[in-house]
PDB file of C-alpha atoms in Angstrom:
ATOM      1  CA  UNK A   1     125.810 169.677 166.106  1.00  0.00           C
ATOM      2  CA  UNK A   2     127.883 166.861 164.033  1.00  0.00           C
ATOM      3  CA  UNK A   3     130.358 166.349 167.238  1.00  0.00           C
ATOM      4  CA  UNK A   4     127.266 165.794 169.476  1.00  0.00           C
ATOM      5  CA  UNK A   5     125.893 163.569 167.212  1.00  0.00           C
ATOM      6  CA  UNK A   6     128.983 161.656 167.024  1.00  0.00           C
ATOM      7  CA  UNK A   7     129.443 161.426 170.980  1.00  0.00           C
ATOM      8  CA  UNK A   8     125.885 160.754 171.478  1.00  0.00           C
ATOM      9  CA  UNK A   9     126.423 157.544 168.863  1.00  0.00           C
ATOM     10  CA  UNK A  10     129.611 156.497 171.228  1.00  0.00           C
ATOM     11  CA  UNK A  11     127.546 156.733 174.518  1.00  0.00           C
ATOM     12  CA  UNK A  12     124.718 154.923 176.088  1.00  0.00           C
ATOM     13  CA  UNK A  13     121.594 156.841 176.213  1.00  0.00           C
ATOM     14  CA  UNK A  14     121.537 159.117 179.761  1.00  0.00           C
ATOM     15  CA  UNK A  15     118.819 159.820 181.846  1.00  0.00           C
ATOM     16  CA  UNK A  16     118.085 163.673 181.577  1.00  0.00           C
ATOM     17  CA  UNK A  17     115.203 166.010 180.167  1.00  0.00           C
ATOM     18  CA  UNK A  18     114.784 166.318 176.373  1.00  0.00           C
ATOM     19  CA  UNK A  19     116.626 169.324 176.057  1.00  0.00           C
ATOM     20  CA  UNK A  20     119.488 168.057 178.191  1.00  0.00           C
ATOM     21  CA  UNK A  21     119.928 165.240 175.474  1.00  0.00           C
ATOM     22  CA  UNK A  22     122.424 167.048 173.594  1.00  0.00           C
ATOM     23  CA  UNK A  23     124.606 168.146 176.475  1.00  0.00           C
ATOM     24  CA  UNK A  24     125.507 165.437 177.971  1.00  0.00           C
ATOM     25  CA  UNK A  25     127.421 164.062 174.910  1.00  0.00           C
ATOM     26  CA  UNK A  26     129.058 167.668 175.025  1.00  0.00           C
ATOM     27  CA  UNK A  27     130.022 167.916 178.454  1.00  0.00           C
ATOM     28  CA  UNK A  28     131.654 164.210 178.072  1.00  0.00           C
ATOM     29  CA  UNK A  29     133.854 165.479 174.850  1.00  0.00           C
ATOM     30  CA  UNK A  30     134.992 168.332 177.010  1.00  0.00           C
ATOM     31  CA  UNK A  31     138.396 168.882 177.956  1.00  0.00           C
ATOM     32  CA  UNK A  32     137.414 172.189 179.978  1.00  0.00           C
ATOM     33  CA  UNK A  33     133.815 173.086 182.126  1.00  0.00           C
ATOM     34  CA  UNK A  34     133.388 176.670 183.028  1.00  0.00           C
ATOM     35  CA  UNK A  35     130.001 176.559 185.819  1.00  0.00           C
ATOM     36  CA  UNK A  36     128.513 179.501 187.206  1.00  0.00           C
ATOM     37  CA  UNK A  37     125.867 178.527 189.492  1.00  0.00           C
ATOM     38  CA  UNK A  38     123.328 179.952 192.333  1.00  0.00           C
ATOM     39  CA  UNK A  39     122.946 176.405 193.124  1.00  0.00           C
ATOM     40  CA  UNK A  40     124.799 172.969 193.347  1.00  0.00           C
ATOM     41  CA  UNK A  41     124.850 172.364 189.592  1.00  0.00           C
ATOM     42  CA  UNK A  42     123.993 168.121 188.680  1.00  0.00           C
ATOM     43  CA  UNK A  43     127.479 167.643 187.852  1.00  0.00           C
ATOM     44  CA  UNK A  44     128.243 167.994 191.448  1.00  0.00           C
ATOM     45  CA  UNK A  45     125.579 166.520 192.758  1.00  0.00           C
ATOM     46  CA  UNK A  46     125.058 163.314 195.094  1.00  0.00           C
ATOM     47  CA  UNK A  47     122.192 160.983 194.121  1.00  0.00           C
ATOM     48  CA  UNK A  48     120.084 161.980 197.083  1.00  0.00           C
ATOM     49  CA  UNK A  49     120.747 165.594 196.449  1.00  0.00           C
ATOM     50  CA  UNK A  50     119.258 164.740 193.025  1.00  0.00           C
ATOM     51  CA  UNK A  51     116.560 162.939 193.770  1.00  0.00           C
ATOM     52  CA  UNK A  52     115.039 165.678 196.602  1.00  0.00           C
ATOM     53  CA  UNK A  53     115.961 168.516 193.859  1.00  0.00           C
ATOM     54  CA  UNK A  54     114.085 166.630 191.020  1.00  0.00           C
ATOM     55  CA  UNK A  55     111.424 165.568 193.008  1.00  0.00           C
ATOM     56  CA  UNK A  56     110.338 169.080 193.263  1.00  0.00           C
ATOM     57  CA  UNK A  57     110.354 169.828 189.816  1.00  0.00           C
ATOM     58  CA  UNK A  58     107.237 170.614 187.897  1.00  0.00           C
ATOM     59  CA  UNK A  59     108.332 168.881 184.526  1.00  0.00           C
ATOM     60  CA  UNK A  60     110.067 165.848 185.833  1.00  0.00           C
ATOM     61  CA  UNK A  61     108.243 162.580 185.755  1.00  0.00           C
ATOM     62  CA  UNK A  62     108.104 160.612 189.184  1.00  0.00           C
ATOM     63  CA  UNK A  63     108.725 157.668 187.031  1.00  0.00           C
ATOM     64  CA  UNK A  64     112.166 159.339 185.767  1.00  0.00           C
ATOM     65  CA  UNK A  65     113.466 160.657 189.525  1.00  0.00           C
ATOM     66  CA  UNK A  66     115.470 157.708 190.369  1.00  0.00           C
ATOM     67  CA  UNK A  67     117.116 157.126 186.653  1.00  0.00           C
ATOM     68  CA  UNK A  68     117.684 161.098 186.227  1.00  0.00           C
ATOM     69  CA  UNK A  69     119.074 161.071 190.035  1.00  0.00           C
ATOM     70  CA  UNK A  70     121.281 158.240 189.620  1.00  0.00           C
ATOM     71  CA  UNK A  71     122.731 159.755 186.236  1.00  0.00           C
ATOM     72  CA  UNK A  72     124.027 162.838 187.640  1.00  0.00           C
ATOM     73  CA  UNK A  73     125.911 161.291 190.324  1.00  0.00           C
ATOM     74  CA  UNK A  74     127.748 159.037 187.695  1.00  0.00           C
ATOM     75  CA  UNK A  75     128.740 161.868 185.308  1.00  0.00           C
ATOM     76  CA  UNK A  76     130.304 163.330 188.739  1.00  0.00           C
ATOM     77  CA  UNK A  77     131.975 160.318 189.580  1.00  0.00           C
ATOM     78  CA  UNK A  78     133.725 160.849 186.289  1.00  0.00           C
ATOM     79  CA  UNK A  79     135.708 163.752 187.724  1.00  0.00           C
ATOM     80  CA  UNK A  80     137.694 161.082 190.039  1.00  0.00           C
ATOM     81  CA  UNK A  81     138.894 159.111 187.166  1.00  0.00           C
ATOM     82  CA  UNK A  82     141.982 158.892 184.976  1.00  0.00           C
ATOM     83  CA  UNK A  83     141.488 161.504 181.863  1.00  0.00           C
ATOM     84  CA  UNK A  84     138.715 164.203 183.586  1.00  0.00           C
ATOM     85  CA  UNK A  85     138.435 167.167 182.375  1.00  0.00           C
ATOM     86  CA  UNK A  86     140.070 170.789 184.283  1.00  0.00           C
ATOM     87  CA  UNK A  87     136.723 171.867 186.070  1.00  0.00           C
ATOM     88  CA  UNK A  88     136.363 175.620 187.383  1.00  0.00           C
ATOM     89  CA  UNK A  89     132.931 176.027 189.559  1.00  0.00           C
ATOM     90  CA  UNK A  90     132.086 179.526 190.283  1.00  0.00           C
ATOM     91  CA  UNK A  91     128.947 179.207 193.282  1.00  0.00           C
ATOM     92  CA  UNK A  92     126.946 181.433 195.406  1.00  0.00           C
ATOM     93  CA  UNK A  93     127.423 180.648 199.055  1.00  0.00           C
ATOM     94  CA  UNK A  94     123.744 180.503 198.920  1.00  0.00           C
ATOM     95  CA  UNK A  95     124.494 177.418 197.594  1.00  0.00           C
ATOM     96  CA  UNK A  96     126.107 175.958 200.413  1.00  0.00           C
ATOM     97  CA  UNK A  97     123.249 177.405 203.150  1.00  0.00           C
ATOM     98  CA  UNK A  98     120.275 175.873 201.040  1.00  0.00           C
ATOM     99  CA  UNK A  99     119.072 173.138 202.415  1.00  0.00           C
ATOM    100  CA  UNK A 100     118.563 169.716 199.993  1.00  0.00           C
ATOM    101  CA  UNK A 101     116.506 167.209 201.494  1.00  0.00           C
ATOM    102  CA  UNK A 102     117.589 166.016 205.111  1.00  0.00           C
ATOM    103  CA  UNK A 103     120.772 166.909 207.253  1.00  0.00           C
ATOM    104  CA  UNK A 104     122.364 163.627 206.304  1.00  0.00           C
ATOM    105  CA  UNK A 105     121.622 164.035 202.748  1.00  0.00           C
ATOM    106  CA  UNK A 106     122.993 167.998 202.737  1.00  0.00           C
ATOM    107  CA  UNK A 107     126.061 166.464 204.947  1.00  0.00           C
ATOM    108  CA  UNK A 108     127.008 163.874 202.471  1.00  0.00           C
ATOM    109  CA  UNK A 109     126.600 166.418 199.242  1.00  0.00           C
ATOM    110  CA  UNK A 110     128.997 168.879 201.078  1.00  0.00           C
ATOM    111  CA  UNK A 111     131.430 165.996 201.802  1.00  0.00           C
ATOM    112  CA  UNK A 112     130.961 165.116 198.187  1.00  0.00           C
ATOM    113  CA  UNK A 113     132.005 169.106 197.448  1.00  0.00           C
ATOM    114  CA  UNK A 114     134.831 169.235 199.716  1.00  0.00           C
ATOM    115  CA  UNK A 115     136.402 165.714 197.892  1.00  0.00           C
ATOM    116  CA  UNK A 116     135.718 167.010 194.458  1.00  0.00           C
ATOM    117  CA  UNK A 117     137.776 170.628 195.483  1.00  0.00           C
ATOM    118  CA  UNK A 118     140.656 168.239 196.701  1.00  0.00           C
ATOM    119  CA  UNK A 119     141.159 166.965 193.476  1.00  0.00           C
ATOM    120  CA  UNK A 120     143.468 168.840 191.299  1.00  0.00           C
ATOM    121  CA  UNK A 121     141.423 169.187 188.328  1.00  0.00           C
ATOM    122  CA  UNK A 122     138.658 170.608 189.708  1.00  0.00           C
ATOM    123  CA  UNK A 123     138.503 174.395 191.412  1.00  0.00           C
ATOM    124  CA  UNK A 124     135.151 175.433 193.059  1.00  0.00           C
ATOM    125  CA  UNK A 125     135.448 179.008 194.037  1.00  0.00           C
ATOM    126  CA  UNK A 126     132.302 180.463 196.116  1.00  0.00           C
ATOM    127  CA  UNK A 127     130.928 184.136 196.205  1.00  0.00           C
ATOM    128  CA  UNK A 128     130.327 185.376 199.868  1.00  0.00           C
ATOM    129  CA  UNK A 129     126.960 186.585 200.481  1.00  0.00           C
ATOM    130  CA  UNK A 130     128.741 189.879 201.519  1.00  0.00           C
ATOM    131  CA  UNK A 131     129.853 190.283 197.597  1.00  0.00           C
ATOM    132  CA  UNK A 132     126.767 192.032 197.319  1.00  0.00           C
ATOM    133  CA  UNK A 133     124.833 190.738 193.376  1.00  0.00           C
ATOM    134  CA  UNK A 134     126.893 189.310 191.053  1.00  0.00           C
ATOM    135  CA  UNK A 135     125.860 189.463 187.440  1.00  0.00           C
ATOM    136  CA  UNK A 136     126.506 185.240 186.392  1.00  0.00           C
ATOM    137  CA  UNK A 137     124.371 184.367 189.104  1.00  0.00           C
ATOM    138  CA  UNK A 138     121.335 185.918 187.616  1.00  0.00           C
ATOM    139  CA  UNK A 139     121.757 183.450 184.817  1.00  0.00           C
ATOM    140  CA  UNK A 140     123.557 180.373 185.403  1.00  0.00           C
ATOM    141  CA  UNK A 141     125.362 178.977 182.751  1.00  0.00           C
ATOM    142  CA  UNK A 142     128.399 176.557 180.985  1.00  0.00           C
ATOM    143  CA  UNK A 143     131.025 176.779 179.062  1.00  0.00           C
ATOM    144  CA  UNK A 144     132.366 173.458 177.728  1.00  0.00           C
ATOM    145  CA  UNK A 145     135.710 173.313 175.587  1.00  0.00           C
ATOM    146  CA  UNK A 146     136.081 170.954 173.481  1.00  0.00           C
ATOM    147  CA  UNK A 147     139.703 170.644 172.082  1.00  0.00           C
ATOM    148  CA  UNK A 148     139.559 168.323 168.989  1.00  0.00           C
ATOM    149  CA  UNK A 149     136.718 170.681 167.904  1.00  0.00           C
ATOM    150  CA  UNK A 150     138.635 174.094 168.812  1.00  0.00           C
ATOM    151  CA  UNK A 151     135.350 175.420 170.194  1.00  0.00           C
ATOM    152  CA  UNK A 152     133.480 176.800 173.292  1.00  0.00           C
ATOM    153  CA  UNK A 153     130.088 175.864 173.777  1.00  0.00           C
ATOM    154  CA  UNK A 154     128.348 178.473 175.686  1.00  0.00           C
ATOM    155  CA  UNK A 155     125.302 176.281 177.336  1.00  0.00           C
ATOM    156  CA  UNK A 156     122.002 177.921 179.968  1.00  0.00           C
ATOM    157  CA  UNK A 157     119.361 175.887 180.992  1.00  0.00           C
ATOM    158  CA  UNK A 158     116.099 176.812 181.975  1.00  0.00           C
ATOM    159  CA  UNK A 159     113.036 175.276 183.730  1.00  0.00           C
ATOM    160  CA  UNK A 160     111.354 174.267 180.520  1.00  0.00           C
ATOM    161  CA  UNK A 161     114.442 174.219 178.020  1.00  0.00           C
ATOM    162  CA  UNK A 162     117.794 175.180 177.190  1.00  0.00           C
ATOM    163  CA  UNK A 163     119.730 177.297 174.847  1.00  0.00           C
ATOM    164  CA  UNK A 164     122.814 176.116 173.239  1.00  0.00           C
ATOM    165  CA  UNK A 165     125.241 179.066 172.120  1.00  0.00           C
ATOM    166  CA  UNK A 166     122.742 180.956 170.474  1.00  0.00           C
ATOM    167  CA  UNK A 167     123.878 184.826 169.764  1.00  0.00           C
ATOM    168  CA  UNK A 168     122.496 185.949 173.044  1.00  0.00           C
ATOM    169  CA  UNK A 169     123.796 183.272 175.376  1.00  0.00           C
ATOM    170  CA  UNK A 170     127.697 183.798 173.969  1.00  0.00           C
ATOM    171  CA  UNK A 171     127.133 187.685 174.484  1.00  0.00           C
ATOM    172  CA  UNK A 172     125.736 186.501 177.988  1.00  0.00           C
ATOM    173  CA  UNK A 173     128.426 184.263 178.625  1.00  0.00           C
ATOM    174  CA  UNK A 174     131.166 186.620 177.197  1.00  0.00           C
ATOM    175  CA  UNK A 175     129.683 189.468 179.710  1.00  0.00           C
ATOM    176  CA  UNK A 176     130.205 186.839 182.327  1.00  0.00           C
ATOM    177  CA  UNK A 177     133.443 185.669 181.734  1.00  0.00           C
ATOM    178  CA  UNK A 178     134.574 188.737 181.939  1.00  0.00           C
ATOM    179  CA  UNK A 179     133.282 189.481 185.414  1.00  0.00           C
ATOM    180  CA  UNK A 180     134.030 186.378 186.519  1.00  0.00           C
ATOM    181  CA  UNK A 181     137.966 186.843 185.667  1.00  0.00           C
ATOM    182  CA  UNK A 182     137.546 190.712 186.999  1.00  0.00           C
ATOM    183  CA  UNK A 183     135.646 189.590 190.134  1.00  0.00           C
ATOM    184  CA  UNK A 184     137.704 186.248 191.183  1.00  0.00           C
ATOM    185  CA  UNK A 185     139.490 187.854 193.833  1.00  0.00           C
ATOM    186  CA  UNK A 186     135.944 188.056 195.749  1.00  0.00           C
ATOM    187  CA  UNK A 187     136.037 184.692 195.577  1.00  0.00           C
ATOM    188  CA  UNK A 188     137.115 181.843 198.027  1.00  0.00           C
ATOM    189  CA  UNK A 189     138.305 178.953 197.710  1.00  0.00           C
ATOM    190  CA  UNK A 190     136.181 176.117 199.125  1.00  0.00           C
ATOM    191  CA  UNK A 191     137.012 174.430 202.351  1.00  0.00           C
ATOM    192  CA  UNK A 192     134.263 172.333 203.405  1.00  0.00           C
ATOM    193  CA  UNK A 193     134.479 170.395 207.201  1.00  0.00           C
ATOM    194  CA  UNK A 194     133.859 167.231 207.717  1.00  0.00           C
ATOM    195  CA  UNK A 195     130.455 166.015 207.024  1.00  0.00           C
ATOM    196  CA  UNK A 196     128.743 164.458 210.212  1.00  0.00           C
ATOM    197  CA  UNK A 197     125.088 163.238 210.877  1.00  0.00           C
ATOM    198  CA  UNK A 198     124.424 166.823 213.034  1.00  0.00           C
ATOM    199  CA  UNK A 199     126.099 169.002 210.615  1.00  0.00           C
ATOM    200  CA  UNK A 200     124.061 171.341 209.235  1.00  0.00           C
ATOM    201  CA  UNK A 201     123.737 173.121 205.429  1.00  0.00           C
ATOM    202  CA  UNK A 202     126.022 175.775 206.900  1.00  0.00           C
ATOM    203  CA  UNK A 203     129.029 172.818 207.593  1.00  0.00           C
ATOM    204  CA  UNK A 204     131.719 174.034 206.240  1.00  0.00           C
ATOM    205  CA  UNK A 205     134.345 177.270 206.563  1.00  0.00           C
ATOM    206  CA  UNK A 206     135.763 179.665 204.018  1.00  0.00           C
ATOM    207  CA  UNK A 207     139.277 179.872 202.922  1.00  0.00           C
ATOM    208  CA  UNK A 208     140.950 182.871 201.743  1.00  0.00           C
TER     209      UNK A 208
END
């Protein structure tokens, strides 16, 4: 894609998997991220959050853990500064019970949560486990906006790969959408306690 090229020439090179390469340029000429995840997706994530998650993946390099951890933290910390984009997270509270490496480390991500939901470009909405299934969880996904371009960029990642838009991720994502807009009253808003050495990956309380 000519904009990602063009990004990806304004940008120093990130730390991600191959396929990742040509999102990250995306997601930083976004005005607008869409997330649906079943887990804490690496734009939310805390470096030590990171590093246990990668560390446990089957096509990630031990060499590359620290440089691929320490990258998603910094494209987070980009949501605190001047010019961020409007983010809208859509998670499964079994996202918030799964335990990421140690206490501490799960404490400090949900602190990290509860300070990114504070801000007012950022909403992260969470599904109860009571909801019953819920169709975008099946099949996490993005949607970036990109306003000089005028386009969506419908974006799913998989263990080994990643698809970028093709016709059946923007039927997927268009399914989605919809159920996410038709389903959003399920959803709660995020209200996450303080984080403390003993508090545990269910820290934090619901808010209607």
């Amino acid at each position: 894609m000519r904009l990602g090229a063009e990004a990806r020439r304004r940008a120093a090179p990130e730390r991600v998997n191959d396929w990742a390469k040509q999102y990250i340029p995306l997601e930083r000429a976004a005005t607008e991220i869409r997330m649906v995840f079943n887990e804490i997706p690496g734009l939310l994530q805390t470096r030590a959050v990171a590093k246990a998650q990668l560390s446990r993946s089957p096509v990630v390099l031990a060499a590359d853990i620290e440089g691929m951890a320490s990258a998603r933290e910094e494209r987070g910390n980009r949501l605190f500064e001047a010019g961020a984009p409007q983010v809208w997270v859509v998670l499964g509270e079994e996202a918030l019970l799964r335990q990421v490496g140690s206490r501490d480390v799960m404490a400090a991500q949900l602190k990290r949560l509860r300070e990114m939901a504070d801000l007012p470009t950022v909403s992260i909405r969470v599904i109860p486990l009571d909801c019953g299934t819920y169709a975008g969880l099946s099949c996490p996904f993005t949607l970036l906006w990109i306003e000089r371009a005028k386009a969506t960029i419908a974006y799913l990642e998989t263990l080994t790969g990643a698809d970028y838009g093709s016709p059946l991720g923007r039927i997927a994502s268009r399914l989605i959408r919809r159920r996410t807009m038709r389903c959003q009253r399920q959803t709660r808003s995020l209200c996450l306690i303080a984080a403390s050495p003993t508090c545990t990956n269910a820290g934090y309380r619901r808010r209607a």
